[in-house]
Structures are given as structure tokens and as C-alpha cells.
PDB file of C-alpha atoms in Angstrom:
ATOM      1  CA  MET R1200       0.000   0.000   0.000  1.00 33.00           C
ATOM      2  CA  ASP R1201       1.284   3.447  -0.904  1.00 38.00           C
ATOM      3  CA  PRO R1202       1.833   5.409   2.319  1.00 38.00           C
ATOM      4  CA  THR R1203       0.908   8.634   0.567  1.00 39.00           C
ATOM      5  CA  THR R1204      -2.668   7.554  -0.050  1.00 41.00           C
ATOM      6  CA  ASP R1205      -5.620   8.773   1.972  1.00 42.00           C
ATOM      7  CA  ASN R1206      -5.388   5.560   3.976  1.00 43.00           C
ATOM      8  CA  ALA R1207      -1.903   6.429   5.175  1.00 45.00           C
ATOM      9  CA  GLY R1208      -1.384   5.678   8.832  1.00 42.00           C
ATOM     10  CA  GLN R1209      -3.884   2.800   8.870  1.00 49.00           C
ATOM     11  CA  THR R1210      -1.598  -0.097   7.962  1.00 51.00           C
ATOM     12  CA  GLY R1211       0.363  -0.679  11.150  1.00 61.00           C
ATOM     13  CA  ASP R1212       3.105  -2.476   9.170  1.00 76.00           C
ATOM     14  CA  PRO R1213       6.657  -1.545  10.330  1.00 76.00           C
ATOM     15  CA  GLY R1214       8.082  -1.452   6.796  1.00 76.00           C
ATOM     16  CA  THR R1215       5.274   0.722   5.505  1.00 86.00           C
ATOM     17  CA  ALA R1216       5.498   2.865   8.634  1.00 88.00           C
ATOM     18  CA  ARG R1217       9.186   3.546   7.976  1.00 89.00           C
ATOM     19  CA  ASP R1218       8.429   4.531   4.383  1.00 90.00           C
ATOM     20  CA  ALA R1219       5.619   6.800   5.556  1.00 89.00           C
ATOM     21  CA  LEU R1220       7.799   8.539   8.142  1.00 89.00           C
ATOM     22  CA  GLU R1221      10.563   8.957   5.579  1.00 88.00           C
ATOM     23  CA  ALA R1222       8.007  10.613   3.279  1.00 88.00           C
ATOM     24  CA  LEU R1223       7.506  13.292   5.940  1.00 86.00           C
ATOM     25  CA  ARG R1224      10.673  15.083   4.872  1.00 83.00           C
ATOM     26  CA  ALA R1225       9.476  15.577   1.315  1.00 85.00           C
ATOM     27  CA  GLU R1226       6.001  16.572   2.467  1.00 91.00           C
ATOM     28  CA  ILE R1227       7.187  19.124   5.038  1.00 90.00           C
ATOM     29  CA  ALA R1228       9.677  20.498   2.502  1.00 87.00           C
ATOM     30  CA  LYS R1229       6.650  21.799   0.573  1.00 89.00           C
ATOM     31  CA  ALA R1230       6.224  24.350   3.369  1.00 90.00           C
ATOM     32  CA  VAL R1231       9.593  24.518   5.160  1.00 90.00           C
ATOM     33  CA  VAL R1232      12.878  24.866   3.290  1.00 89.00           C
ATOM     34  CA  GLY R1233      16.145  23.290   4.449  1.00 85.00           C
ATOM     35  CA  GLN R1234      15.241  21.983   7.908  1.00 86.00           C
ATOM     36  CA  ASP R1235      15.657  18.220   7.399  1.00 87.00           C
ATOM     37  CA  PRO R1236      17.660  17.702  10.639  1.00 90.00           C
ATOM     38  CA  ALA R1237      14.906  19.358  12.691  1.00 91.00           C
ATOM     39  CA  VAL R1238      12.230  17.262  10.970  1.00 90.00           C
ATOM     40  CA  THR R1239      14.204  14.102  11.729  1.00 92.00           C
ATOM     41  CA  GLY R1240      14.652  15.182  15.336  1.00 94.00           C
ATOM     42  CA  LEU R1241      10.914  15.708  15.783  1.00 93.00           C
ATOM     43  CA  VAL R1242      10.189  12.278  14.301  1.00 93.00           C
ATOM     44  CA  VAL R1243      12.769  10.674  16.612  1.00 95.00           C
ATOM     45  CA  ALA R1244      11.094  12.386  19.576  1.00 96.00           C
ATOM     46  CA  LEU R1245       7.696  11.046  18.533  1.00 94.00           C
ATOM     47  CA  LEU R1246       9.115   7.537  18.228  1.00 95.00           C
ATOM     48  CA  CYS R1247      10.654   7.803  21.708  1.00 96.00           C
ATOM     49  CA  ARG R1248       7.593   9.486  23.261  1.00 94.00           C
ATOM     50  CA  GLY R1249       9.818  12.452  24.101  1.00 95.00           C
ATOM     51  CA  HIS R1250       9.669  16.235  23.848  1.00 96.00           C
ATOM     52  CA  VAL R1251      11.741  18.772  21.944  1.00 96.00           C
ATOM     53  CA  LEU R1252      13.247  22.162  22.729  1.00 95.00           C
ATOM     54  CA  LEU R1253      13.641  24.222  19.549  1.00 93.00           C
ATOM     55  CA  GLU R1254      16.168  27.040  19.732  1.00 91.00           C
ATOM     56  CA  GLY R1255      16.545  29.616  16.994  1.00 87.00           C
ATOM     57  CA  VAL R1256      16.239  33.313  16.280  1.00 85.00           C
ATOM     58  CA  PRO R1257      12.788  34.644  15.334  1.00 84.00           C
ATOM     59  CA  GLY R1258      11.712  34.084  11.745  1.00 85.00           C
ATOM     60  CA  VAL R1259      13.343  30.707  10.986  1.00 87.00           C
ATOM     61  CA  ALA R1260      10.003  28.842  10.653  1.00 87.00           C
ATOM     62  CA  LYS R1261       9.908  27.072  14.032  1.00 88.00           C
ATOM     63  CA  THR R1262       6.126  27.462  14.292  1.00 88.00           C
ATOM     64  CA  LEU R1263       5.588  26.565  10.647  1.00 91.00           C
ATOM     65  CA  LEU R1264       7.726  23.451  11.086  1.00 91.00           C
ATOM     66  CA  VAL R1265       5.521  22.091  13.886  1.00 91.00           C
ATOM     67  CA  ARG R1266       2.305  22.957  12.022  1.00 91.00           C
ATOM     68  CA  ALA R1267       3.570  21.266   8.855  1.00 92.00           C
ATOM     69  CA  LEU R1268       4.572  18.164  10.825  1.00 93.00           C
ATOM     70  CA  ALA R1269       1.103  17.972  12.382  1.00 92.00           C
ATOM     71  CA  SER R1270      -0.533  18.289   8.956  1.00 92.00           C
ATOM     72  CA  ALA R1271       1.677  15.634   7.384  1.00 92.00           C
ATOM     73  CA  LEU R1272       0.973  13.263  10.292  1.00 91.00           C
ATOM     74  CA  GLU R1273      -2.735  14.078  10.485  1.00 88.00           C
ATOM     75  CA  LEU R1274      -2.406  15.050  14.142  1.00 91.00           C
ATOM     76  CA  ASP R1275      -4.085  17.748  16.178  1.00 92.00           C
ATOM     77  CA  THR R1276      -1.902  20.708  17.147  1.00 92.00           C
ATOM     78  CA  LYS R1277      -2.296  23.779  19.336  1.00 93.00           C
ATOM     79  CA  ARG R1278      -0.071  26.766  20.008  1.00 93.00           C
ATOM     80  CA  VAL R1279       0.408  28.668  23.266  1.00 93.00           C
ATOM     81  CA  GLN R1280       2.274  31.987  23.306  1.00 92.00           C
ATOM     82  CA  PHE R1281       4.027  32.031  26.657  1.00 91.00           C
ATOM     83  CA  THR R1282       3.993  35.477  28.276  1.00 89.00           C
ATOM     84  CA  PRO R1283       4.828  36.783  31.779  1.00 90.00           C
ATOM     85  CA  ASP R1284       1.129  36.924  32.736  1.00 91.00           C
ATOM     86  CA  LEU R1285       0.239  33.409  31.529  1.00 91.00           C
ATOM     87  CA  MET R1286      -1.283  31.286  34.299  1.00 92.00           C
ATOM     88  CA  PRO R1287      -0.939  27.484  34.713  1.00 90.00           C
ATOM     89  CA  SER R1288      -4.682  27.059  34.130  1.00 91.00           C
ATOM     90  CA  ASP R1289      -4.279  28.803  30.767  1.00 92.00           C
ATOM     91  CA  VAL R1290      -2.212  25.780  29.713  1.00 93.00           C
ATOM     92  CA  THR R1291      -3.755  22.838  31.552  1.00 92.00           C
ATOM     93  CA  GLY R1292      -7.400  23.913  31.756  1.00 91.00           C
ATOM     94  CA  SER R1293      -9.608  24.686  34.750  1.00 88.00           C
ATOM     95  CA  LEU R1294     -12.926  24.019  36.449  1.00 86.00           C
ATOM     96  CA  VAL R1295     -15.736  26.234  35.153  1.00 89.00           C
ATOM     97  CA  TYR R1296     -19.021  26.745  36.969  1.00 83.00           C
ATOM     98  CA  ASP R1297     -22.044  25.802  34.850  1.00 80.00           C
ATOM     99  CA  THR R1298     -25.030  27.910  35.941  1.00 81.00           C
ATOM    100  CA  ARG R1299     -27.487  25.554  34.254  1.00 82.00           C
ATOM    101  CA  SER R1300     -26.392  22.453  36.147  1.00 81.00           C
ATOM    102  CA  ALA R1301     -25.097  24.328  39.201  1.00 80.00           C
ATOM    103  CA  GLU R1302     -21.929  22.199  38.987  1.00 83.00           C
ATOM    104  CA  PHE R1303     -18.306  22.681  38.110  1.00 85.00           C
ATOM    105  CA  SER R1304     -17.115  21.094  34.856  1.00 85.00           C
ATOM    106  CA  PHE R1305     -13.594  20.738  33.535  1.00 88.00           C
ATOM    107  CA  GLN R1306     -12.679  22.904  30.555  1.00 89.00           C
ATOM    108  CA  PRO R1307      -9.597  21.354  28.878  1.00 92.00           C
ATOM    109  CA  GLY R1308      -6.679  23.651  28.108  1.00 92.00           C
ATOM    110  CA  PRO R1309      -4.532  23.667  24.961  1.00 94.00           C
ATOM    111  CA  VAL R1310      -2.276  20.972  26.440  1.00 95.00           C
ATOM    112  CA  PHE R1311      -4.947  18.438  25.420  1.00 95.00           C
ATOM    113  CA  THR R1312      -3.631  17.941  21.911  1.00 95.00           C
ATOM    114  CA  ASN R1313      -1.118  15.785  20.018  1.00 94.00           C
ATOM    115  CA  LEU R1314       1.507  18.422  19.209  1.00 94.00           C
ATOM    116  CA  LEU R1315       1.700  21.362  21.610  1.00 94.00           C
ATOM    117  CA  LEU R1316       3.801  24.292  20.440  1.00 93.00           C
ATOM    118  CA  ALA R1317       4.950  26.156  23.551  1.00 92.00           C
ATOM    119  CA  ASP R1318       6.189  29.350  21.944  1.00 91.00           C
ATOM    120  CA  GLU R1319       8.932  31.238  23.824  1.00 89.00           C
ATOM    121  CA  ILE R1320       8.593  29.050  26.900  1.00 89.00           C
ATOM    122  CA  ASN R1321      11.292  31.011  28.734  1.00 87.00           C
ATOM    123  CA  ARG R1322       9.130  34.160  28.740  1.00 88.00           C
ATOM    124  CA  THR R1323       6.738  32.811  31.361  1.00 88.00           C
ATOM    125  CA  PRO R1324       7.459  32.518  35.114  1.00 87.00           C
ATOM    126  CA  PRO R1325       8.589  29.206  36.653  1.00 86.00           C
ATOM    127  CA  LYS R1326       5.132  28.505  38.107  1.00 86.00           C
ATOM    128  CA  THR R1327       3.614  28.334  34.627  1.00 87.00           C
ATOM    129  CA  GLN R1328       6.646  26.560  33.166  1.00 86.00           C
ATOM    130  CA  SER R1329       6.222  23.869  35.810  1.00 83.00           C
ATOM    131  CA  SER R1330       2.593  23.352  34.796  1.00 82.00           C
ATOM    132  CA  LEU R1331       3.965  21.452  31.810  1.00 86.00           C
ATOM    133  CA  LEU R1332       6.123  19.112  33.895  1.00 84.00           C
ATOM    134  CA  GLU R1333       3.364  16.690  34.842  1.00 85.00           C
ATOM    135  CA  ALA R1334       2.026  16.706  31.303  1.00 89.00           C
ATOM    136  CA  MET R1335       5.472  15.995  29.835  1.00 91.00           C
ATOM    137  CA  GLU R1336       6.488  13.336  32.338  1.00 88.00           C
ATOM    138  CA  GLU R1337       3.223  11.635  33.318  1.00 90.00           C
ATOM    139  CA  ARG R1338       1.181  12.433  30.175  1.00 92.00           C
ATOM    140  CA  GLN R1339      -1.673  13.579  32.322  1.00 92.00           C
ATOM    141  CA  VAL R1340      -2.979  16.738  33.970  1.00 91.00           C
ATOM    142  CA  THR R1341      -4.265  16.805  37.536  1.00 87.00           C
ATOM    143  CA  VAL R1342      -6.896  19.447  38.296  1.00 83.00           C
ATOM    144  CA  ASP R1343      -8.738  19.510  41.619  1.00 81.00           C
ATOM    145  CA  GLY R1344      -7.159  16.180  42.526  1.00 83.00           C
ATOM    146  CA  THR R1345      -8.467  14.385  39.439  1.00 86.00           C
ATOM    147  CA  PRO R1346      -5.898  13.099  36.892  1.00 90.00           C
ATOM    148  CA  ARG R1347      -6.908  13.467  33.248  1.00 91.00           C
ATOM    149  CA  LEU R1348      -5.007  11.560  30.577  1.00 93.00           C
ATOM    150  CA  LEU R1349      -3.592  13.378  27.565  1.00 94.00           C
ATOM    151  CA  PRO R1350      -3.994  12.105  23.987  1.00 93.00           C
ATOM    152  CA  ASP R1351      -1.477   9.718  22.468  1.00 90.00           C
ATOM    153  CA  PRO R1352       0.750  10.649  20.713  1.00 92.00           C
ATOM    154  CA  PHE R1353       1.627  13.738  22.752  1.00 94.00           C
ATOM    155  CA  LEU R1354       4.665  15.916  22.109  1.00 95.00           C
ATOM    156  CA  VAL R1355       5.661  19.309  23.478  1.00 95.00           C
ATOM    157  CA  ALA R1356       7.737  21.380  21.076  1.00 94.00           C
ATOM    158  CA  ALA R1357       8.939  24.367  23.085  1.00 93.00           C
ATOM    159  CA  THR R1358      10.766  27.259  21.452  1.00 91.00           C
ATOM    160  CA  GLN R1359      13.154  29.801  22.903  1.00 87.00           C
ATOM    161  CA  ASN R1360      15.159  32.682  21.499  1.00 79.00           C
ATOM    162  CA  PRO R1361      18.932  32.182  21.982  1.00 74.00           C
ATOM    163  CA  VAL R1362      19.872  35.876  21.723  1.00 69.00           C
ATOM    164  CA  GLU R1363      17.264  37.801  23.714  1.00 63.00           C
ATOM    165  CA  TYR R1364      17.291  37.161  27.461  1.00 63.00           C
ATOM    166  CA  GLU R1365      15.823  40.398  28.850  1.00 66.00           C
ATOM    167  CA  GLY R1366      12.553  39.659  30.625  1.00 65.00           C
ATOM    168  CA  THR R1367      12.997  35.871  30.391  1.00 78.00           C
ATOM    169  CA  TYR R1368      13.027  33.077  32.958  1.00 83.00           C
ATOM    170  CA  PRO R1369      15.704  30.520  32.000  1.00 82.00           C
ATOM    171  CA  LEU R1370      14.501  26.943  32.278  1.00 83.00           C
ATOM    172  CA  PRO R1371      15.955  25.162  35.336  1.00 80.00           C
ATOM    173  CA  GLU R1372      18.152  22.141  34.770  1.00 80.00           C
ATOM    174  CA  ALA R1373      15.462  19.798  36.107  1.00 78.00           C
ATOM    175  CA  GLN R1374      13.025  20.954  33.440  1.00 82.00           C
ATOM    176  CA  LEU R1375      15.610  21.016  30.663  1.00 87.00           C
ATOM    177  CA  ASP R1376      16.356  17.384  31.493  1.00 88.00           C
ATOM    178  CA  ARG R1377      12.704  16.537  30.699  1.00 89.00           C
ATOM    179  CA  PHE R1378      13.259  17.423  27.039  1.00 95.00           C
ATOM    180  CA  LEU R1379      14.482  14.471  25.019  1.00 97.00           C
ATOM    181  CA  LEU R1380      16.197  16.646  22.391  1.00 97.00           C
ATOM    182  CA  LYS R1381      17.371  20.207  21.981  1.00 96.00           C
ATOM    183  CA  LEU R1382      17.356  21.108  18.305  1.00 95.00           C
ATOM    184  CA  THR R1383      19.017  24.254  17.013  1.00 92.00           C
ATOM    185  CA  ILE R1384      17.250  25.852  14.048  1.00 91.00           C
ATOM    186  CA  PRO R1385      19.918  27.681  12.023  1.00 89.00           C
ATOM    187  CA  LEU R1386      19.501  30.566   9.644  1.00 90.00           C
ATOM    188  CA  PRO R1387      19.023  29.254   6.096  1.00 90.00           C
ATOM    189  CA  SER R1388      21.791  29.140   3.545  1.00 92.00           C
ATOM    190  CA  ARG R1389      21.804  31.751   0.795  1.00 94.00           C
ATOM    191  CA  GLN R1390      20.169  29.398  -1.721  1.00 94.00           C
ATOM    192  CA  ASP R1391      17.558  28.236   0.781  1.00 92.00           C
ATOM    193  CA  GLU R1392      16.690  31.842   1.574  1.00 93.00           C
ATOM    194  CA  ILE R1393      16.332  32.588  -2.139  1.00 95.00           C
ATOM    195  CA  ASP R1394      13.974  29.595  -2.392  1.00 93.00           C
ATOM    196  CA  VAL R1395      11.903  30.917   0.535  1.00 92.00           C
ATOM    197  CA  LEU R1396      11.518  34.354  -1.043  1.00 94.00           C
ATOM    198  CA  THR R1397      10.724  32.837  -4.441  1.00 94.00           C
ATOM    199  CA  ARG R1398       7.917  30.753  -2.912  1.00 91.00           C
ATOM    200  CA  HIS R1399       6.435  33.814  -1.216  1.00 92.00           C
ATOM    201  CA  ALA R1400       6.668  35.788  -4.464  1.00 94.00           C
ATOM    202  CA  GLU R1401       4.710  32.996  -6.148  1.00 91.00           C
ATOM    203  CA  GLY R1402       1.917  33.255  -3.580  1.00 90.00           C
ATOM    204  CA  PHE R1403       2.904  30.816  -0.825  1.00 89.00           C
ATOM    205  CA  ASN R1404       0.830  31.425   2.302  1.00 89.00           C
ATOM    206  CA  PRO R1405       2.342  29.868   5.470  1.00 87.00           C
ATOM    207  CA  ARG R1406      -1.093  29.980   7.120  1.00 86.00           C
ATOM    208  CA  ASP R1407      -2.650  27.786   4.427  1.00 87.00           C
ATOM    209  CA  LEU R1408      -0.723  24.519   4.324  1.00 88.00           C
ATOM    210  CA  LYS R1409      -3.362  22.750   2.232  1.00 86.00           C
ATOM    211  CA  ALA R1410      -2.863  25.278  -0.543  1.00 85.00           C
ATOM    212  CA  ALA R1411       0.870  24.573  -0.332  1.00 85.00           C
ATOM    213  CA  GLY R1412       0.120  20.902  -1.031  1.00 87.00           C
ATOM    214  CA  VAL R1413       0.942  19.520   2.418  1.00 89.00           C
ATOM    215  CA  ARG R1414      -1.197  16.444   3.016  1.00 91.00           C
ATOM    216  CA  PRO R1415      -1.138  13.495   5.438  1.00 91.00           C
ATOM    217  CA  VAL R1416       1.431  10.845   4.546  1.00 92.00           C
ATOM    218  CA  ALA R1417       1.392   9.006   7.909  1.00 90.00           C
ATOM    219  CA  GLY R1418      -0.807   8.689  10.947  1.00 88.00           C
ATOM    220  CA  PRO R1419      -1.134   7.367  14.517  1.00 88.00           C
ATOM    221  CA  ALA R1420      -1.156   3.721  13.399  1.00 89.00           C
ATOM    222  CA  ASP R1421       2.155   4.222  11.591  1.00 90.00           C
ATOM    223  CA  LEU R1422       3.632   5.802  14.704  1.00 91.00           C
ATOM    224  CA  GLU R1423       2.423   2.929  16.870  1.00 92.00           C
ATOM    225  CA  ALA R1424       3.893   0.337  14.481  1.00 93.00           C
ATOM    226  CA  ALA R1425       7.141   2.279  14.317  1.00 94.00           C
ATOM    227  CA  ARG R1426       7.380   2.524  18.112  1.00 95.00           C
ATOM    228  CA  ALA R1427       6.884  -1.230  18.421  1.00 94.00           C
ATOM    229  CA  ALA R1428       9.642  -1.836  15.868  1.00 94.00           C
ATOM    230  CA  VAL R1429      12.017   0.603  17.621  1.00 96.00           C
ATOM    231  CA  ALA R1430      11.426  -1.253  20.895  1.00 95.00           C
ATOM    232  CA  LYS R1431      12.709  -4.424  19.184  1.00 95.00           C
ATOM    233  CA  THR R1432      15.854  -2.733  17.859  1.00 96.00           C
ATOM    234  CA  THR R1433      18.764  -4.451  19.573  1.00 96.00           C
ATOM    235  CA  ILE R1434      21.631  -2.694  21.294  1.00 96.00           C
ATOM    236  CA  SER R1435      24.688  -4.761  22.197  1.00 97.00           C
ATOM    237  CA  PRO R1436      26.389  -4.645  25.614  1.00 97.00           C
ATOM    238  CA  GLU R1437      29.377  -2.946  23.951  1.00 97.00           C
ATOM    239  CA  ILE R1438      27.196  -0.103  22.574  1.00 97.00           C
ATOM    240  CA  THR R1439      25.437   0.235  25.927  1.00 97.00           C
ATOM    241  CA  ALA R1440      28.825   0.580  27.624  1.00 97.00           C
ATOM    242  CA  TYR R1441      29.842   3.164  24.995  1.00 98.00           C
ATOM    243  CA  VAL R1442      26.767   5.278  25.821  1.00 98.00           C
ATOM    244  CA  VAL R1443      27.601   5.059  29.528  1.00 98.00           C
ATOM    245  CA  ASP R1444      31.262   5.972  28.931  1.00 97.00           C
ATOM    246  CA  LEU R1445      30.267   9.055  26.920  1.00 98.00           C
ATOM    247  CA  CYS R1446      27.921  10.263  29.642  1.00 97.00           C
ATOM    248  CA  ARG R1447      30.388   9.553  32.439  1.00 97.00           C
ATOM    249  CA  ALA R1448      33.053  11.501  30.539  1.00 97.00           C
ATOM    250  CA  THR R1449      30.849  14.614  30.701  1.00 97.00           C
ATOM    251  CA  ARG R1450      30.810  14.325  34.509  1.00 96.00           C
ATOM    252  CA  GLU R1451      34.614  14.352  34.546  1.00 95.00           C
ATOM    253  CA  SER R1452      35.106  17.180  32.042  1.00 96.00           C
ATOM    254  CA  PRO R1453      37.002  20.168  33.514  1.00 95.00           C
ATOM    255  CA  SER R1454      34.859  22.504  31.383  1.00 96.00           C
ATOM    256  CA  LEU R1455      31.573  21.405  32.959  1.00 95.00           C
ATOM    257  CA  THR R1456      29.995  21.916  36.368  1.00 95.00           C
ATOM    258  CA  LEU R1457      27.155  19.531  35.527  1.00 93.00           C
ATOM    259  CA  GLY R1458      27.438  16.367  33.472  1.00 95.00           C
ATOM    260  CA  VAL R1459      24.852  14.074  31.940  1.00 95.00           C
ATOM    261  CA  SER R1460      22.659  12.144  34.393  1.00 94.00           C
ATOM    262  CA  PRO R1461      21.599   8.493  34.024  1.00 95.00           C
ATOM    263  CA  ARG R1462      18.320   9.821  32.584  1.00 94.00           C
ATOM    264  CA  GLY R1463      20.387  11.459  29.844  1.00 96.00           C
ATOM    265  CA  ALA R1464      22.192   8.184  29.165  1.00 97.00           C
ATOM    266  CA  THR R1465      18.834   6.417  28.855  1.00 97.00           C
ATOM    267  CA  ALA R1466      17.670   9.146  26.473  1.00 97.00           C
ATOM    268  CA  LEU R1467      20.769   8.744  24.268  1.00 98.00           C
ATOM    269  CA  MET R1468      20.216   4.993  24.068  1.00 98.00           C
ATOM    270  CA  ALA R1469      16.555   5.550  23.087  1.00 97.00           C
ATOM    271  CA  THR R1470      17.284   8.139  20.389  1.00 98.00           C
ATOM    272  CA  ALA R1471      20.108   6.017  18.938  1.00 98.00           C
ATOM    273  CA  ARG R1472      17.718   3.050  18.645  1.00 97.00           C
ATOM    274  CA  ALA R1473      15.097   5.215  16.928  1.00 97.00           C
ATOM    275  CA  TRP R1474      17.679   6.592  14.496  1.00 97.00           C
ATOM    276  CA  ALA R1475      18.995   3.089  13.743  1.00 97.00           C
ATOM    277  CA  TRP R1476      15.476   1.919  12.890  1.00 96.00           C
ATOM    278  CA  LEU R1477      14.769   4.967  10.733  1.00 94.00           C
ATOM    279  CA  THR R1478      17.919   4.270   8.719  1.00 93.00           C
ATOM    280  CA  GLY R1479      16.788   0.706   8.051  1.00 93.00           C
ATOM    281  CA  ARG R1480      18.585  -1.375  10.676  1.00 94.00           C
ATOM    282  CA  ASP R1481      17.286  -3.436  13.581  1.00 94.00           C
ATOM    283  CA  TYR R1482      20.486  -2.973  15.595  1.00 96.00           C
ATOM    284  CA  VAL R1483      22.468   0.030  16.862  1.00 97.00           C
ATOM    285  CA  ILE R1484      25.991   0.898  15.738  1.00 97.00           C
ATOM    286  CA  PRO R1485      28.354   3.540  17.232  1.00 97.00           C
ATOM    287  CA  ASP R1486      27.532   5.995  14.429  1.00 97.00           C
ATOM    288  CA  ASP R1487      23.899   6.039  15.592  1.00 97.00           C
ATOM    289  CA  VAL R1488      25.029   7.117  19.046  1.00 98.00           C
ATOM    290  CA  LYS R1489      27.323   9.779  17.596  1.00 97.00           C
ATOM    291  CA  ALA R1490      24.587  11.109  15.303  1.00 96.00           C
ATOM    292  CA  LEU R1491      22.219  11.783  18.221  1.00 97.00           C
ATOM    293  CA  ALA R1492      24.763  12.725  20.906  1.00 97.00           C
ATOM    294  CA  LEU R1493      24.648  16.505  20.368  1.00 97.00           C
ATOM    295  CA  PRO R1494      20.856  17.036  20.281  1.00 97.00           C
ATOM    296  CA  THR R1495      20.327  14.560  23.138  1.00 97.00           C
ATOM    297  CA  LEU R1496      23.059  15.811  25.490  1.00 97.00           C
ATOM    298  CA  ARG R1497      23.742  19.497  24.774  1.00 96.00           C
ATOM    299  CA  HIS R1498      21.020  20.766  27.117  1.00 95.00           C
ATOM    300  CA  ARG R1499      21.905  18.324  29.903  1.00 95.00           C
ATOM    301  CA  VAL R1500      25.341  19.790  30.664  1.00 95.00           C
ATOM    302  CA  GLN R1501      26.317  23.057  32.288  1.00 93.00           C
ATOM    303  CA  LEU R1502      29.477  24.989  31.430  1.00 94.00           C
ATOM    304  CA  ARG R1503      31.827  26.473  34.006  1.00 95.00           C
ATOM    305  CA  PRO R1504      31.774  30.302  33.858  1.00 94.00           C
ATOM    306  CA  GLU R1505      35.498  30.467  33.056  1.00 95.00           C
ATOM    307  CA  ALA R1506      35.084  28.006  30.173  1.00 93.00           C
ATOM    308  CA  GLU R1507      32.140  29.999  28.832  1.00 91.00           C
ATOM    309  CA  MET R1508      34.242  33.186  28.915  1.00 92.00           C
ATOM    310  CA  GLU R1509      36.878  31.413  26.832  1.00 93.00           C
ATOM    311  CA  GLY R1510      34.312  30.643  24.132  1.00 91.00           C
ATOM    312  CA  VAL R1511      33.780  27.000  25.008  1.00 95.00           C
ATOM    313  CA  THR R1512      30.308  25.687  24.131  1.00 95.00           C
ATOM    314  CA  ALA R1513      28.373  22.608  25.187  1.00 95.00           C
ATOM    315  CA  ASP R1514      28.620  21.305  21.616  1.00 96.00           C
ATOM    316  CA  SER R1515      32.408  21.700  21.515  1.00 97.00           C
ATOM    317  CA  VAL R1516      32.787  19.827  24.826  1.00 97.00           C
ATOM    318  CA  ILE R1517      30.587  16.949  23.627  1.00 97.00           C
ATOM    319  CA  ASN R1518      32.419  16.791  20.285  1.00 97.00           C
ATOM    320  CA  ALA R1519      35.746  16.590  22.148  1.00 97.00           C
ATOM    321  CA  ILE R1520      34.377  13.751  24.289  1.00 97.00           C
ATOM    322  CA  LEU R1521      33.144  11.914  21.181  1.00 97.00           C
ATOM    323  CA  ALA R1522      36.654  12.198  19.734  1.00 97.00           C
ATOM    324  CA  HIS R1523      38.287  11.006  22.946  1.00 96.00           C
ATOM    325  CA  VAL R1524      36.154   8.104  24.205  1.00 97.00           C
ATOM    326  CA  PRO R1525      37.155   4.798  22.555  1.00 96.00           C
ATOM    327  CA  VAL R1526      34.631   3.495  20.044  1.00 96.00           C
ATOM    328  CA  PRO R1527      33.661  -0.195  20.361  1.00 92.00           C
ATOM    329  CA  ARG R1528      34.584  -2.405  17.426  1.00 83.00           C
TER     330      ARG R1528
END
């Protein structure tokens, strides 16, 4: 069955599911130019039931990327603009008094969706930031003592601006650690930017993805089949030890005050398995671990102030560790 048909997402076959998820890149490229790594990262997060922190300057299509992904996967999506006056109930929902029944009823918030775009998450105070923690970790929201399950799949894609920190509330390490991946959205290359302007000159409307030709090429059943296949992807004891050695090396780095926790090591193993499956293998090799090391670990380490002043970055430290730790053969 062709995964691009209207019945896409209804097969549940792992091979077809892989083809359908691979087709996402081409479909999203109809709306977003030159962001294949970010698309792959979002798909990996969905396969691992994780969440993504998107970092990039304004105007690099972070919002459009999430909307296009939701359209191509036929999933529901909602967007919340995080501001200093946003309350936790504005995200999770609240009890509303019904005058007709003289009872309180729960009014779901925007978190009850498949893909939640938390725009500029670092612009809201910690109290509201923390309202997402239960949703991200437990996949439920508790209001008035009653837990309410969130839809499946559920992914939080939170954005933050890397250059403007005035009036922001940096995410604490404990919350950063809840994000499976941190993806950096770069400025486009010259040719990509020319392509973007050419599309707009020809009438492209980023608010109308159907007109741009974006249509569903996969669905929840494909994701479920893919997740089951990823869970069967084998990882040898040698690769497991390699993941552990990489993470332990971050704890011993003189440039870092905080290294990767065991949760981070578990996350790296999960993303490497998902990437191995996406590339057509049912086993993990060292290159899979290396490919996902930066997006999985960069937000789980903390630089020493003196290292930061010398121009050291989290990425450069992790790259040095990847070059230093022996690779299993």
C-alpha cells in the first residue's frame, strides 16, 4: 500500500510505517525549506515518546515546522504563546461553573492535543513553566485532585530565542532534562533563503498549508507500528557501555559543572535506537550514538563560567568527548 494515499497511517506495518515517516521530509519540505535535521529530530522524539526544545532566532520557521509536521501526520496541534502573565490554568485547563447544572465542569486547556507548540517558553514565570512538567512526564494533567489523561501521541515542542534574554526566565536544569532533544534551528543558507523568497513571491501562504500541497502521509497507526519496531531494535552490551562511557566523561570534564545524568544516558540509548530503525537497521551501531549525541546531550550539561568566557560551548565539549572516548569495534 502506498503510504501517501488517503489511507496512510492505517496499515500498522513496520516497513510501511518507515516509508511513511521517511516521506515526511518531502512533504514538510513543501512548506519549510532546508530543515531536514529538525524534521528528523521531531520524528525521533515522537518515536521515543519524548519532547523537543527548539532554539533559533525569530523568523526561521519554528512554528511553521511544527504545524507542517502535524498536517503531514494528520495530528491535532495547538499553540500557546508564553507570556509573563500566563497562568498554569491557561495551559492545563480549569474548572468552570455551569449555571445551568449548578456544577463545576472541567474545561480542557490547549495541552490536550497531540503536538503542543509552547512558543517562547522562557518568557513565562517558573510557576507556569512547571505546569507542563506533569504533562510531559506523566502524560496527564491533575486538576482539583483528578488526573486526566492526555492524547497519544503527545509531544511538546517548546521554542526559545537564543539571543534575547531580557525579561525571560531561563529553564531550570530539572526541566531542561525533561526534554528528550534540543534542536538548534539555524539561519538558512543563501540558496535556501532565495527559495523561501521565491515561494512567497509565487503566492505561498504559510497559514494555508493545504494550498501549499501539504497532506497526510502518515498517521497514529504508523507511529504505533514504528514505536513497536524501535522497541525491538537491539543494542549490544558494547554499545550500551559506549553510551555510559560518553555520559560519564561529561561528569569528569574540567569545562563542565554539571554532566549528563543516568536519565540522559537512557535518552541517548533511546534516540540512537530510533535513528537506527529509521535508517533501516534493527540494531544500533556507534555511528547512531554519535549522530544523536549533540541534540540529546547538549542541554543536559552546564558549562563552568570560566570556560564559557573562553568561548567554550556545550557542543564543543561533547564533540571533544566523542573524539576522545574509545569506540567499540
